[in-house]
Amino acid sequence: MRISTNLQFTQSLNALLARQAESFKTQLQLSTGQKINTAAQDPVGAGSIVQLDRARAELERFGANSNVLANRLNLAEVALTSTGDRLLRVRELAVQGFNGSQSPESRSAIADELEQQLEALFALANSDDGSGRYLFAGSQGSAVPFTPGPGGVVYAGDQVQRRVDVSPSLSVADVAPGSEIFLRVPTGNGTFAARPDPANAGTLVLGSAGLSGSTPWAPDSYRIVFDGAGGYSVEDGSATVIATGTYTPGEAIEFGGVQLRFNGAPAAGDSFSVQPSPRQDVFATVQGVIDALRLPSATPEQRAAQQNAFFASLEDLGAAQEQIIDARSKIGAGLNTLDRTTEERASQVLSLSTTLSGIRDVNYAEAASRLSQQLLMLEAAQATFAKVQGNSLFNYIR
């Protein structure tokens, strides 16, 4: 077989270039730490790398969402814990203030402290997340949610409760709107509220109010009217008399699943209303305690009115405290979900990183060994080519 000099040089040069390309590829892998540096080297592997990188970036984005939401929920939980502590202090001051040994001056001093507690409650309800967004404003995070006004508290937020994606298939609720936590608080015992007519002229005082247990609660607007001669009648929402009886201080009056006990002497026409618990904001509840402490108490009738206001205030405070506890419970559930999701997301990131490393990352020991072999082969090819290219028939012609 005849091999031309040109073919010999071409094949030798191609072999040298191939060995150089192989060694350069291995050197590039060692310097970058990646087996695949261009899609042309491994199209399938490069596509898998892109998909895995995208999935891991998506999980990292979910992680960032989770961290922001956890910060907001933790701050809201702290604010609500402090709110509960403030309401507890308000209750302690109310019990202290309505003690019969207190003078009008001491009650006024307690009312002054309660006004400070009310200001502190406004500050807590207007807490922000550290980035200028208010926690309890719904989706209107830039607006101060609660402002005291002459007609009551003004709410500048909305009713929207956002949900934040924390995994590909799960979203967790952000802090509930402040209207749900601070404004729509049930009064009374949470089921119904028994309240005196402001025009009552006797010394009738409500001692206890609860469900009778013998019959189910029948929601309606009831009215108990005392005739001042030892009798009473109960009217429903349509002013129909549904029950009558003789009033005895301390004995239960039952109707519609309700059981009430009164003390004192009612005047003719004195009445109490019983209706499903209306809603009231926390701030009005505290203001009600303050107003009750500032009521005059010089006469037995005035003291009876103050005692009824005290009873109503304690009931309303209890309902407000329960509302705050429920809100904290929901936030705790959200934080627990975030903790579990964080663990699951960390496991997913680890699995993706392991798979990605197997496809993309170079094995330094194997690559270094391979480079040594390739350099040896390159040196051998170069030496052989240098030896062969020097051979010529003209060397043997004399």
PDB file of N, CA, C and O in Angstrom, residues 310-361:
ATOM      1  N   PHE A 310     -69.890  47.182  84.978  1.00  0.00           N
ATOM      2  CA  PHE A 310     -68.732  46.365  85.339  1.00  0.00           C
ATOM      3  C   PHE A 310     -68.909  44.928  84.851  1.00  0.00           C
ATOM      4  O   PHE A 310     -68.000  44.328  84.270  1.00  0.00           O
ATOM      5  N   PHE A 311     -70.116  44.363  85.071  1.00  0.00           N
ATOM      6  CA  PHE A 311     -70.397  42.996  84.621  1.00  0.00           C
ATOM      7  C   PHE A 311     -70.226  42.887  83.107  1.00  0.00           C
ATOM      8  O   PHE A 311     -69.592  41.955  82.596  1.00  0.00           O
ATOM      9  N   ALA A 312     -70.789  43.869  82.388  1.00  0.00           N
ATOM     10  CA  ALA A 312     -70.686  43.853  80.932  1.00  0.00           C
ATOM     11  C   ALA A 312     -69.238  43.987  80.481  1.00  0.00           C
ATOM     12  O   ALA A 312     -68.793  43.316  79.536  1.00  0.00           O
ATOM     13  N   SER A 313     -68.468  44.836  81.179  1.00  0.00           N
ATOM     14  CA  SER A 313     -67.066  45.044  80.796  1.00  0.00           C
ATOM     15  C   SER A 313     -66.253  43.770  80.971  1.00  0.00           C
ATOM     16  O   SER A 313     -65.433  43.419  80.107  1.00  0.00           O
ATOM     17  N   LEU A 314     -66.466  43.064  82.079  1.00  0.00           N
ATOM     18  CA  LEU A 314     -65.713  41.827  82.306  1.00  0.00           C
ATOM     19  C   LEU A 314     -66.064  40.774  81.259  1.00  0.00           C
ATOM     20  O   LEU A 314     -65.188  40.048  80.777  1.00  0.00           O
ATOM     21  N   GLU A 315     -67.349  40.675  80.903  1.00  0.00           N
ATOM     22  CA  GLU A 315     -67.743  39.732  79.857  1.00  0.00           C
ATOM     23  C   GLU A 315     -67.075  40.083  78.534  1.00  0.00           C
ATOM     24  O   GLU A 315     -66.527  39.209  77.843  1.00  0.00           O
ATOM     25  N   ASP A 316     -67.138  41.359  78.171  1.00  0.00           N
ATOM     26  CA  ASP A 316     -66.565  41.791  76.894  1.00  0.00           C
ATOM     27  C   ASP A 316     -65.045  41.601  76.875  1.00  0.00           C
ATOM     28  O   ASP A 316     -64.465  41.217  75.851  1.00  0.00           O
ATOM     29  N   LEU A 317     -64.392  41.864  77.997  1.00  0.00           N
ATOM     30  CA  LEU A 317     -62.942  41.653  78.065  1.00  0.00           C
ATOM     31  C   LEU A 317     -62.606  40.180  77.897  1.00  0.00           C
ATOM     32  O   LEU A 317     -61.631  39.817  77.222  1.00  0.00           O
ATOM     33  N   GLY A 318     -63.395  39.314  78.518  1.00  0.00           N
ATOM     34  CA  GLY A 318     -63.163  37.873  78.359  1.00  0.00           C
ATOM     35  C   GLY A 318     -63.281  37.440  76.912  1.00  0.00           C
ATOM     36  O   GLY A 318     -62.469  36.654  76.409  1.00  0.00           O
ATOM     37  N   ALA A 319     -64.312  37.969  76.210  1.00  0.00           N
ATOM     38  CA  ALA A 319     -64.479  37.633  74.792  1.00  0.00           C
ATOM     39  C   ALA A 319     -63.323  38.169  73.963  1.00  0.00           C
ATOM     40  O   ALA A 319     -62.846  37.502  73.024  1.00  0.00           O
ATOM     41  N   ALA A 320     -62.847  39.377  74.291  1.00  0.00           N
ATOM     42  CA  ALA A 320     -61.713  39.944  73.556  1.00  0.00           C
ATOM     43  C   ALA A 320     -60.455  39.124  73.761  1.00  0.00           C
ATOM     44  O   ALA A 320     -59.685  38.886  72.822  1.00  0.00           O
ATOM     45  N   GLN A 321     -60.225  38.662  74.993  1.00  0.00           N
ATOM     46  CA  GLN A 321     -59.058  37.834  75.265  1.00  0.00           C
ATOM     47  C   GLN A 321     -59.135  36.519  74.493  1.00  0.00           C
ATOM     48  O   GLN A 321     -58.124  36.038  73.958  1.00  0.00           O
ATOM     49  N   GLU A 322     -60.322  35.931  74.419  1.00  0.00           N
ATOM     50  CA  GLU A 322     -60.486  34.698  73.643  1.00  0.00           C
ATOM     51  C   GLU A 322     -60.209  34.941  72.169  1.00  0.00           C
ATOM     52  O   GLU A 322     -59.615  34.099  71.484  1.00  0.00           O
ATOM     53  N   GLN A 323     -60.628  36.101  71.664  1.00  0.00           N
ATOM     54  CA  GLN A 323     -60.377  36.436  70.260  1.00  0.00           C
ATOM     55  C   GLN A 323     -58.884  36.514  69.982  1.00  0.00           C
ATOM     56  O   GLN A 323     -58.406  36.005  68.949  1.00  0.00           O
ATOM     57  N   ILE A 324     -58.137  37.130  70.877  1.00  0.00           N
ATOM     58  CA  ILE A 324     -56.694  37.251  70.693  1.00  0.00           C
ATOM     59  C   ILE A 324     -56.035  35.871  70.771  1.00  0.00           C
ATOM     60  O   ILE A 324     -55.125  35.550  69.985  1.00  0.00           O
ATOM     61  N   ILE A 325     -56.492  35.039  71.690  1.00  0.00           N
ATOM     62  CA  ILE A 325     -55.943  33.681  71.807  1.00  0.00           C
ATOM     63  C   ILE A 325     -56.193  32.885  70.523  1.00  0.00           C
ATOM     64  O   ILE A 325     -55.307  32.179  70.027  1.00  0.00           O
ATOM     65  N   ASP A 326     -57.398  33.014  69.961  1.00  0.00           N
ATOM     66  CA  ASP A 326     -57.706  32.308  68.708  1.00  0.00           C
ATOM     67  C   ASP A 326     -56.802  32.792  67.577  1.00  0.00           C
ATOM     68  O   ASP A 326     -56.330  31.985  66.758  1.00  0.00           O
ATOM     69  N   ALA A 327     -56.580  34.113  67.506  1.00  0.00           N
ATOM     70  CA  ALA A 327     -55.710  34.654  66.457  1.00  0.00           C
ATOM     71  C   ALA A 327     -54.292  34.141  66.614  1.00  0.00           C
ATOM     72  O   ALA A 327     -53.624  33.788  65.631  1.00  0.00           O
ATOM     73  N   ARG A 328     -53.799  34.081  67.849  1.00  0.00           N
ATOM     74  CA  ARG A 328     -52.456  33.543  68.097  1.00  0.00           C
ATOM     75  C   ARG A 328     -52.377  32.071  67.712  1.00  0.00           C
ATOM     76  O   ARG A 328     -51.358  31.607  67.179  1.00  0.00           O
ATOM     77  N   SER A 329     -53.444  31.336  67.976  1.00  0.00           N
ATOM     78  CA  SER A 329     -53.460  29.916  67.634  1.00  0.00           C
ATOM     79  C   SER A 329     -53.335  29.717  66.122  1.00  0.00           C
ATOM     80  O   SER A 329     -52.600  28.834  65.656  1.00  0.00           O
ATOM     81  N   LYS A 330     -54.033  30.547  65.345  1.00  0.00           N
ATOM     82  CA  LYS A 330     -53.956  30.435  63.884  1.00  0.00           C
ATOM     83  C   LYS A 330     -52.553  30.782  63.393  1.00  0.00           C
ATOM     84  O   LYS A 330     -52.028  30.134  62.477  1.00  0.00           O
ATOM     85  N   ILE A 331     -51.938  31.799  63.995  1.00  0.00           N
ATOM     86  CA  ILE A 331     -50.577  32.161  63.603  1.00  0.00           C
ATOM     87  C   ILE A 331     -49.615  31.031  63.953  1.00  0.00           C
ATOM     88  O   ILE A 331     -48.716  30.693  63.177  1.00  0.00           O
ATOM     89  N   GLY A 332     -49.813  30.429  65.127  1.00  0.00           N
ATOM     90  CA  GLY A 332     -48.962  29.301  65.510  1.00  0.00           C
ATOM     91  C   GLY A 332     -49.076  28.139  64.539  1.00  0.00           C
ATOM     92  O   GLY A 332     -48.075  27.490  64.212  1.00  0.00           O
ATOM     93  N   ALA A 333     -50.294  27.874  64.062  1.00  0.00           N
ATOM     94  CA  ALA A 333     -50.482  26.809  63.073  1.00  0.00           C
ATOM     95  C   ALA A 333     -49.736  27.131  61.781  1.00  0.00           C
ATOM     96  O   ALA A 333     -49.123  26.251  61.155  1.00  0.00           O
ATOM     97  N   GLY A 334     -49.781  28.412  61.381  1.00  0.00           N
ATOM     98  CA  GLY A 334     -49.050  28.817  60.173  1.00  0.00           C
ATOM     99  C   GLY A 334     -47.549  28.651  60.335  1.00  0.00           C
ATOM    100  O   GLY A 334     -46.862  28.174  59.426  1.00  0.00           O
ATOM    101  N   LEU A 335     -47.016  29.039  61.491  1.00  0.00           N
ATOM    102  CA  LEU A 335     -45.580  28.894  61.741  1.00  0.00           C
ATOM    103  C   LEU A 335     -45.177  27.428  61.775  1.00  0.00           C
ATOM    104  O   LEU A 335     -44.101  27.054  61.281  1.00  0.00           O
ATOM    105  N   ASN A 336     -46.033  26.585  62.323  1.00  0.00           N
ATOM    106  CA  ASN A 336     -45.739  25.154  62.352  1.00  0.00           C
ATOM    107  C   ASN A 336     -45.690  24.583  60.940  1.00  0.00           C
ATOM    108  O   ASN A 336     -44.815  23.768  60.605  1.00  0.00           O
ATOM    109  N   THR A 337     -46.613  25.034  60.098  1.00  0.00           N
ATOM    110  CA  THR A 337     -46.608  24.588  58.697  1.00  0.00           C
ATOM    111  C   THR A 337     -45.335  25.049  57.991  1.00  0.00           C
ATOM    112  O   THR A 337     -44.730  24.292  57.217  1.00  0.00           O
ATOM    113  N   LEU A 338     -44.914  26.281  58.258  1.00  0.00           N
ATOM    114  CA  LEU A 338     -43.685  26.790  57.646  1.00  0.00           C
ATOM    115  C   LEU A 338     -42.478  25.974  58.088  1.00  0.00           C
ATOM    116  O   LEU A 338     -41.582  25.691  57.278  1.00  0.00           O
ATOM    117  N   ASP A 339     -42.421  25.593  59.354  1.00  0.00           N
ATOM    118  CA  ASP A 339     -41.286  24.794  59.851  1.00  0.00           C
ATOM    119  C   ASP A 339     -41.231  23.451  59.129  1.00  0.00           C
ATOM    120  O   ASP A 339     -40.149  23.017  58.699  1.00  0.00           O
ATOM    121  N   ARG A 340     -42.375  22.791  59.008  1.00  0.00           N
ATOM    122  CA  ARG A 340     -42.391  21.489  58.318  1.00  0.00           C
ATOM    123  C   ARG A 340     -42.028  21.654  56.848  1.00  0.00           C
ATOM    124  O   ARG A 340     -41.279  20.839  56.288  1.00  0.00           O
ATOM    125  N   THR A 341     -42.550  22.702  56.228  1.00  0.00           N
ATOM    126  CA  THR A 341     -42.250  22.934  54.813  1.00  0.00           C
ATOM    127  C   THR A 341     -40.776  23.241  54.611  1.00  0.00           C
ATOM    128  O   THR A 341     -40.182  22.824  53.600  1.00  0.00           O
ATOM    129  N   THR A 342     -40.173  23.963  55.548  1.00  0.00           N
ATOM    130  CA  THR A 342     -38.746  24.265  55.448  1.00  0.00           C
ATOM    131  C   THR A 342     -37.919  22.993  55.471  1.00  0.00           C
ATOM    132  O   THR A 342     -36.960  22.832  54.695  1.00  0.00           O
ATOM    133  N   GLU A 343     -38.273  22.060  56.340  1.00  0.00           N
ATOM    134  CA  GLU A 343     -37.558  20.788  56.396  1.00  0.00           C
ATOM    135  C   GLU A 343     -37.734  19.997  55.094  1.00  0.00           C
ATOM    136  O   GLU A 343     -36.769  19.429  54.569  1.00  0.00           O
ATOM    137  N   GLU A 344     -38.958  19.964  54.591  1.00  0.00           N
ATOM    138  CA  GLU A 344     -39.200  19.241  53.341  1.00  0.00           C
ATOM    139  C   GLU A 344     -38.443  19.892  52.183  1.00  0.00           C
ATOM    140  O   GLU A 344     -37.867  19.197  51.332  1.00  0.00           O
ATOM    141  N   ARG A 345     -38.444  21.223  52.161  1.00  0.00           N
ATOM    142  CA  ARG A 345     -37.760  21.935  51.079  1.00  0.00           C
ATOM    143  C   ARG A 345     -36.248  21.699  51.153  1.00  0.00           C
ATOM    144  O   ARG A 345     -35.582  21.539  50.120  1.00  0.00           O
ATOM    145  N   ALA A 346     -35.689  21.654  52.363  1.00  0.00           N
ATOM    146  CA  ALA A 346     -34.254  21.390  52.515  1.00  0.00           C
ATOM    147  C   ALA A 346     -33.904  19.995  51.990  1.00  0.00           C
ATOM    148  O   ALA A 346     -32.864  19.808  51.337  1.00  0.00           O
ATOM    149  N   SER A 347     -34.779  19.020  52.246  1.00  0.00           N
ATOM    150  CA  SER A 347     -34.540  17.662  51.729  1.00  0.00           C
ATOM    151  C   SER A 347     -34.594  17.642  50.210  1.00  0.00           C
ATOM    152  O   SER A 347     -33.784  16.976  49.551  1.00  0.00           O
ATOM    153  N   GLN A 348     -35.545  18.392  49.636  1.00  0.00           N
ATOM    154  CA  GLN A 348     -35.649  18.446  48.182  1.00  0.00           C
ATOM    155  C   GLN A 348     -34.431  19.121  47.565  1.00  0.00           C
ATOM    156  O   GLN A 348     -33.911  18.666  46.533  1.00  0.00           O
ATOM    157  N   VAL A 349     -33.965  20.203  48.186  1.00  0.00           N
ATOM    158  CA  VAL A 349     -32.779  20.901  47.677  1.00  0.00           C
ATOM    159  C   VAL A 349     -31.565  19.990  47.742  1.00  0.00           C
ATOM    160  O   VAL A 349     -30.745  19.943  46.805  1.00  0.00           O
ATOM    161  N   LEU A 350     -31.431  19.244  48.827  1.00  0.00           N
ATOM    162  CA  LEU A 350     -30.305  18.316  48.960  1.00  0.00           C
ATOM    163  C   LEU A 350     -30.355  17.242  47.883  1.00  0.00           C
ATOM    164  O   LEU A 350     -29.326  16.916  47.269  1.00  0.00           O
ATOM    165  N   SER A 351     -31.551  16.705  47.636  1.00  0.00           N
ATOM    166  CA  SER A 351     -31.690  15.674  46.605  1.00  0.00           C
ATOM    167  C   SER A 351     -31.358  16.229  45.230  1.00  0.00           C
ATOM    168  O   SER A 351     -30.629  15.595  44.451  1.00  0.00           O
ATOM    169  N   LEU A 352     -31.857  17.428  44.916  1.00  0.00           N
ATOM    170  CA  LEU A 352     -31.560  18.040  43.616  1.00  0.00           C
ATOM    171  C   LEU A 352     -30.067  18.348  43.482  1.00  0.00           C
ATOM    172  O   LEU A 352     -29.482  18.130  42.413  1.00  0.00           O
ATOM    173  N   SER A 353     -29.465  18.842  44.550  1.00  0.00           N
ATOM    174  CA  SER A 353     -28.041  19.178  44.504  1.00  0.00           C
ATOM    175  C   SER A 353     -27.195  17.937  44.303  1.00  0.00           C
ATOM    176  O   SER A 353     -26.193  17.958  43.575  1.00  0.00           O
ATOM    177  N   THR A 354     -27.586  16.840  44.929  1.00  0.00           N
ATOM    178  CA  THR A 354     -26.850  15.584  44.766  1.00  0.00           C
ATOM    179  C   THR A 354     -26.937  15.086  43.327  1.00  0.00           C
ATOM    180  O   THR A 354     -25.929  14.685  42.730  1.00  0.00           O
ATOM    181  N   THR A 355     -28.155  15.133  42.778  1.00  0.00           N
ATOM    182  CA  THR A 355     -28.332  14.704  41.388  1.00  0.00           C
ATOM    183  C   THR A 355     -27.566  15.617  40.444  1.00  0.00           C
ATOM    184  O   THR A 355     -26.897  15.149  39.502  1.00  0.00           O
ATOM    185  N   LEU A 356     -27.645  16.913  40.688  1.00  0.00           N
ATOM    186  CA  LEU A 356     -26.952  17.882  39.842  1.00  0.00           C
ATOM    187  C   LEU A 356     -25.443  17.695  39.920  1.00  0.00           C
ATOM    188  O   LEU A 356     -24.743  17.771  38.904  1.00  0.00           O
ATOM    189  N   SER A 357     -24.946  17.426  41.097  1.00  0.00           N
ATOM    190  CA  SER A 357     -23.513  17.205  41.258  1.00  0.00           C
ATOM    191  C   SER A 357     -23.049  15.981  40.482  1.00  0.00           C
ATOM    192  O   SER A 357     -21.980  15.987  39.870  1.00  0.00           O
ATOM    193  N   GLY A 358     -23.885  14.927  40.503  1.00  0.00           N
ATOM    194  CA  GLY A 358     -23.509  13.722  39.763  1.00  0.00           C
ATOM    195  C   GLY A 358     -23.421  13.945  38.273  1.00  0.00           C
ATOM    196  O   GLY A 358     -22.639  13.293  37.573  1.00  0.00           O
ATOM    197  N   ILE A 359     -24.245  14.871  37.755  1.00  0.00           N
ATOM    198  CA  ILE A 359     -24.241  15.140  36.322  1.00  0.00           C
ATOM    199  C   ILE A 359     -23.169  16.154  35.945  1.00  0.00           C
ATOM    200  O   ILE A 359     -22.474  15.991  34.939  1.00  0.00           O
ATOM    201  N   ARG A 360     -23.012  17.190  36.749  1.00  0.00           N
ATOM    202  CA  ARG A 360     -22.191  18.332  36.347  1.00  0.00           C
ATOM    203  C   ARG A 360     -20.796  18.350  36.969  1.00  0.00           C
ATOM    204  O   ARG A 360     -19.821  18.697  36.298  1.00  0.00           O
ATOM    205  N   ASP A 361     -20.671  18.008  38.219  1.00  0.00           N
ATOM    206  CA  ASP A 361     -19.400  18.191  38.916  1.00  0.00           C
ATOM    207  C   ASP A 361     -18.377  17.135  38.511  1.00  0.00           C
ATOM    208  O   ASP A 361     -18.710  15.958  38.323  1.00  0.00           O
TER     209      ASP A 361
END
